[in-house]
Short mmCIF file of C-alpha atoms in Angstrom, two decimals:
data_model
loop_
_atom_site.label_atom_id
_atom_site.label_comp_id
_atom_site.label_asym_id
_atom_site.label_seq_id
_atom_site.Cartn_x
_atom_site.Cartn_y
_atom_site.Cartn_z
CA UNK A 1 30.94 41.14 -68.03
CA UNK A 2 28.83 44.02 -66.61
CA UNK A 3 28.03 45.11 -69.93
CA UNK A 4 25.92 42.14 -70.49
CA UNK A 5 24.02 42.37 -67.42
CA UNK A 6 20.40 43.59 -67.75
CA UNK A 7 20.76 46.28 -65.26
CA UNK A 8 18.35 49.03 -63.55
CA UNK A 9 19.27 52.35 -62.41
CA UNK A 10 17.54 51.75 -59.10
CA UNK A 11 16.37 48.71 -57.28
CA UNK A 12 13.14 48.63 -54.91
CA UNK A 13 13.05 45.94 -52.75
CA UNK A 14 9.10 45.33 -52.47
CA UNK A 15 9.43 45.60 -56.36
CA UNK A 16 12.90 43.98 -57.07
CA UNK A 17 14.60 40.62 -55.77
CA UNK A 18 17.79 42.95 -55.00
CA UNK A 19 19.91 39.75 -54.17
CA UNK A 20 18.57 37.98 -56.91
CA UNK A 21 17.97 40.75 -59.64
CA UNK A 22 21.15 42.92 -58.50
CA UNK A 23 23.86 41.47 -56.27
CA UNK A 24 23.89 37.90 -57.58
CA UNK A 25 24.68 38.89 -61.38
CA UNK A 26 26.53 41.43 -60.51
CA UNK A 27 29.46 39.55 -58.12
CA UNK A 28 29.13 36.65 -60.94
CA UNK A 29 31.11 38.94 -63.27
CA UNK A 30 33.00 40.61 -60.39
CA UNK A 31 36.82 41.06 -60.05
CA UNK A 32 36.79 42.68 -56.94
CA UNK A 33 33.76 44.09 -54.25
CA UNK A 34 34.20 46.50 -51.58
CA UNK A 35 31.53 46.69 -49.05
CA UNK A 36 30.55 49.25 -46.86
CA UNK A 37 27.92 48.46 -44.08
CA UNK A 38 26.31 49.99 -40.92
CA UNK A 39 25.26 45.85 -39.92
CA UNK A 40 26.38 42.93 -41.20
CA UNK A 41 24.69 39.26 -40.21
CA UNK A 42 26.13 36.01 -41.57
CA UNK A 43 22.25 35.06 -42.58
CA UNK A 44 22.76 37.52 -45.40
CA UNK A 45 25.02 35.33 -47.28
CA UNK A 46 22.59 33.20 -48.11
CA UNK A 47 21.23 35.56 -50.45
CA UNK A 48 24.57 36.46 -52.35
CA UNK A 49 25.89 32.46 -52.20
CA UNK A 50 25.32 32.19 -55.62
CA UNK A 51 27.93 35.43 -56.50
CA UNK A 52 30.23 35.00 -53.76
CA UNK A 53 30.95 31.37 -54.50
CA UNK A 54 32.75 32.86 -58.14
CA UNK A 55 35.39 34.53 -55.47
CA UNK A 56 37.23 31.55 -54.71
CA UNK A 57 38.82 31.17 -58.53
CA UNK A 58 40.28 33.27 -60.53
CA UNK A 59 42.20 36.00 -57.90
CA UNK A 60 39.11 38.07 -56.98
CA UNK A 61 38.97 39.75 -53.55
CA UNK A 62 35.97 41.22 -51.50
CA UNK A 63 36.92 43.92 -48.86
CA UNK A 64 33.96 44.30 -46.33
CA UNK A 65 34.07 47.10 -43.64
CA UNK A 66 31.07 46.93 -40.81
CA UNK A 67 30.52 49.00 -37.94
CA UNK A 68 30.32 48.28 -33.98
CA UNK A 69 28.84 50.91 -32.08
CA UNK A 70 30.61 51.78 -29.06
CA UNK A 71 30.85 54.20 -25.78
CA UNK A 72 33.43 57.34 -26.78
CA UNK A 73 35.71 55.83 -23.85
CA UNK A 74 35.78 52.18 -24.96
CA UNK A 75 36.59 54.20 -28.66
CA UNK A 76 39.59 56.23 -27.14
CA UNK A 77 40.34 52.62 -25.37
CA UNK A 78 40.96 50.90 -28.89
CA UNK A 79 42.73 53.00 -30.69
CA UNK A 80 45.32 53.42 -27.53
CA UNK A 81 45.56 49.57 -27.78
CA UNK A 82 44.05 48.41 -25.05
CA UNK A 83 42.78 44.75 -24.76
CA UNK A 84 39.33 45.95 -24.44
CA UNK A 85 38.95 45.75 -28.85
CA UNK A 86 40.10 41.93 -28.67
CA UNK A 87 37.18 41.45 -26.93
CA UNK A 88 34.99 43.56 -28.76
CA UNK A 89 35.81 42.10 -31.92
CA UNK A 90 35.39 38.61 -30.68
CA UNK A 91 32.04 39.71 -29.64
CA UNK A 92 31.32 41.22 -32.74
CA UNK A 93 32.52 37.70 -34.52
CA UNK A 94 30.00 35.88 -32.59
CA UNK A 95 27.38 37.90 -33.53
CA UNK A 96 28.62 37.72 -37.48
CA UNK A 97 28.76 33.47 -36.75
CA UNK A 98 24.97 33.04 -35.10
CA UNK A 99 23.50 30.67 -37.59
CA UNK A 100 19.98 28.62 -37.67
CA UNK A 101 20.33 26.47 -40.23
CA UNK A 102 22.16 24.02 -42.34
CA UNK A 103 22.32 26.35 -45.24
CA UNK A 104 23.53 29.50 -43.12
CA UNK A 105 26.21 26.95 -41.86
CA UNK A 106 27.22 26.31 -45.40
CA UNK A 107 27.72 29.76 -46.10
CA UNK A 108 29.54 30.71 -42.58
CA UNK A 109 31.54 27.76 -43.66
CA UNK A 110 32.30 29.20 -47.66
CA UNK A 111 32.63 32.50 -45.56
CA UNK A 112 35.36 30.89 -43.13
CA UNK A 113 37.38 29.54 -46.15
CA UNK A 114 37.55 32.78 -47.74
CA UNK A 115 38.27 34.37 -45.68
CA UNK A 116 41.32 31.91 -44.60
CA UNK A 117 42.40 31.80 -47.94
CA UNK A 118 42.79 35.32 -48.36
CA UNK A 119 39.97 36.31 -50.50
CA UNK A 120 37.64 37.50 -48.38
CA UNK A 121 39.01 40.45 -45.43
CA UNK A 122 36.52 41.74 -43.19
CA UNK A 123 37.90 45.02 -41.24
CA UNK A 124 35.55 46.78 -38.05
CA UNK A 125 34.74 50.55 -38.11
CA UNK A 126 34.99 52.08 -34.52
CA UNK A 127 33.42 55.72 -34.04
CA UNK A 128 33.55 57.17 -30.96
CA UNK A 129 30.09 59.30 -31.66
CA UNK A 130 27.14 59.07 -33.91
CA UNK A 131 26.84 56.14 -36.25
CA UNK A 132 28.51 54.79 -38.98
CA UNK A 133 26.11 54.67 -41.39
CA UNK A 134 27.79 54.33 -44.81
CA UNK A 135 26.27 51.53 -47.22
CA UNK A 136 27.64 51.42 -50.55
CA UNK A 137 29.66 48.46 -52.43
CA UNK A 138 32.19 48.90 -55.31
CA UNK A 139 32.55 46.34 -58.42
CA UNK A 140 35.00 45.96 -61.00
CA UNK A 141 35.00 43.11 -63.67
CA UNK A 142 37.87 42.42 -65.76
CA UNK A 143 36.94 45.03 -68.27
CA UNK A 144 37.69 47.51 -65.55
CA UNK A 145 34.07 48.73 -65.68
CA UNK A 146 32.88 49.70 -62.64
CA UNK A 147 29.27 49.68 -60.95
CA UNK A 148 29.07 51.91 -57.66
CA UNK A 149 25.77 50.68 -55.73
CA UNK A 150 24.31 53.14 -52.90
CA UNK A 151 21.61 52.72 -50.81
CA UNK A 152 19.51 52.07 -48.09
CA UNK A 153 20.30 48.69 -47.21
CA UNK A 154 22.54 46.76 -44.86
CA UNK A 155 24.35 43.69 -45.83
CA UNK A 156 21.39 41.57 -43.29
CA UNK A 157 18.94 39.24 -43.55
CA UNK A 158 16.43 41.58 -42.82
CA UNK A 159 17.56 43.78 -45.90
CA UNK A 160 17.18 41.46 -47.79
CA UNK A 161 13.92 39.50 -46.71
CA UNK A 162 11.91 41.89 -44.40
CA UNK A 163 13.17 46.01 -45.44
CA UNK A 164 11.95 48.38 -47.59
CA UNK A 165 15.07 49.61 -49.12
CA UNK A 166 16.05 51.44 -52.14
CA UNK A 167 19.55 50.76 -54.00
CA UNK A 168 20.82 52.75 -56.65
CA UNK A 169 23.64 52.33 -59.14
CA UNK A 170 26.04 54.14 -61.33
CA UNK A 171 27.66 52.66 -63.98
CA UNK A 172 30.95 53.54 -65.09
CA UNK A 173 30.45 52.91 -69.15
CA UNK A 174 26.79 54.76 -69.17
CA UNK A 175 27.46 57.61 -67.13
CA UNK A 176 27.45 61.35 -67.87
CA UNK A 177 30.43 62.82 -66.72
CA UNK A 178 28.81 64.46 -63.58
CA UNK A 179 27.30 61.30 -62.50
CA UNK A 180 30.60 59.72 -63.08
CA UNK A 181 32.67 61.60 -60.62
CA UNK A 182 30.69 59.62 -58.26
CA UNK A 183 32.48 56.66 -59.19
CA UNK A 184 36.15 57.85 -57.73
CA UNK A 185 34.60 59.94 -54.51
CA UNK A 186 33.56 56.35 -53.25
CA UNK A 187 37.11 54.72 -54.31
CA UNK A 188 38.70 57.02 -52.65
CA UNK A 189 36.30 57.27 -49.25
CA UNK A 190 36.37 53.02 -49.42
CA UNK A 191 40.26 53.38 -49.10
CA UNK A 192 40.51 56.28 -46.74
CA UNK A 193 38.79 53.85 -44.66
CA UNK A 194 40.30 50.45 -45.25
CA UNK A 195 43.65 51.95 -44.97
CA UNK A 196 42.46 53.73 -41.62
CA UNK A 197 43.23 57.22 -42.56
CA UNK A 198 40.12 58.95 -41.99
CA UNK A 199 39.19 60.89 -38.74
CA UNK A 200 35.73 59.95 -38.72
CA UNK A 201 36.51 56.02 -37.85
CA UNK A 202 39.20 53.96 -36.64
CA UNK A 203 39.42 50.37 -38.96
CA UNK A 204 40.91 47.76 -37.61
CA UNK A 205 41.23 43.97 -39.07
CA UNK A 206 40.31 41.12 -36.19
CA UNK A 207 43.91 39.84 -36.53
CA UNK A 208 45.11 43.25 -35.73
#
């Protein structure tokens, strides 16, 4: 359980193993993850492996919402329907499947299967201006304790081998009650999202 995780109230990367110190524990005792991310790269499951192989027993589901950045016309093109986000989406799966080695392969390939099982779901934030820049994850375990991580780090390679990034966490159990309200802000924003319901981005699964 979370409770017996030796856990930090923030996590510097050129100080801290974040995938090993943080995300790895943390997804071993995890009922469910929601992910929020500007990028996303296939090389970063390498890092998280370890956790994210514990999602294929048990029930457990990770939701994962990335961003593509696109023109405000190909944007207005999507959400009328157009063909135009089949393609982008396919493009944006290639990108997600570029692997160069055998271990990245394994993981696309543990990726694949949950995903085809139903464990994993991966849904695409279109905005039409700016960025989507959100980055924060969302972890129950089956005490219903919850961990809320926010930071400045992408779920890529690069945030976890090559970035100086900062993550920090709130913990449900060991929070005051201001810092706790922080905990259902970022349920609710994660399913204002997922359910596509916000104005600031149109979600879409790849099936969709």
């Amino acid at each position: 359980m979370f409770r017996d995780l030796n856990l930090l109230p923030v996590y510097f990367s050129k100080e801290k193993d974040i995938a090993r110190d943080f995300y790895n524990p943390v997804l071993m005792e995890a009922r469910t993850f929601d992910r929020v991310s500007a990028f996303f790269s296939s090389r970063a499951l390498a890092y998280c492996a370890e956790g994210l192989e514990h999602f294929q027993s048990g029930g457990k589901v990770c939701r994962i919402i990335v961003s593509k950045d696109i023109s405000e016309e190909d944007y207005n093109s999507i959400v009328q329907g157009y063909k135009l986000k089949e393609s982008l989406l396919n493009e944006l799966c290639e990108s997600i499947t570029t692997t160069s080695s055998y271990k990245e392969e394994q993981n696309l390939s543990n990726l694949a299967y949950l995903i085809a099982t139903g464990v994993v779901e991966i849904k695409i934030a279109f905005v039409k201006r700016g960025c989507f820049h959100y980055k924060f994850g969302i972890y129950t375990d089956d005490n219903n304790d919850i961990i809320v991580s926010n930071g400045s780090d992408n779920f890529t390679e690069n945030a976890f081998k090559e970035n100086a990034e900062a993550l920090t966490i709130t913990c449900s159990w060991q929070s005051s009650t201001f810092d706790y309200k922080k905990i259902p802000e970022y349920q609710a924003k994660f399913s204002e999202l997922w359910e596509n319901r916000s104005d600031e981005a149109y979600v879409v699964a790849p099936t969709d």
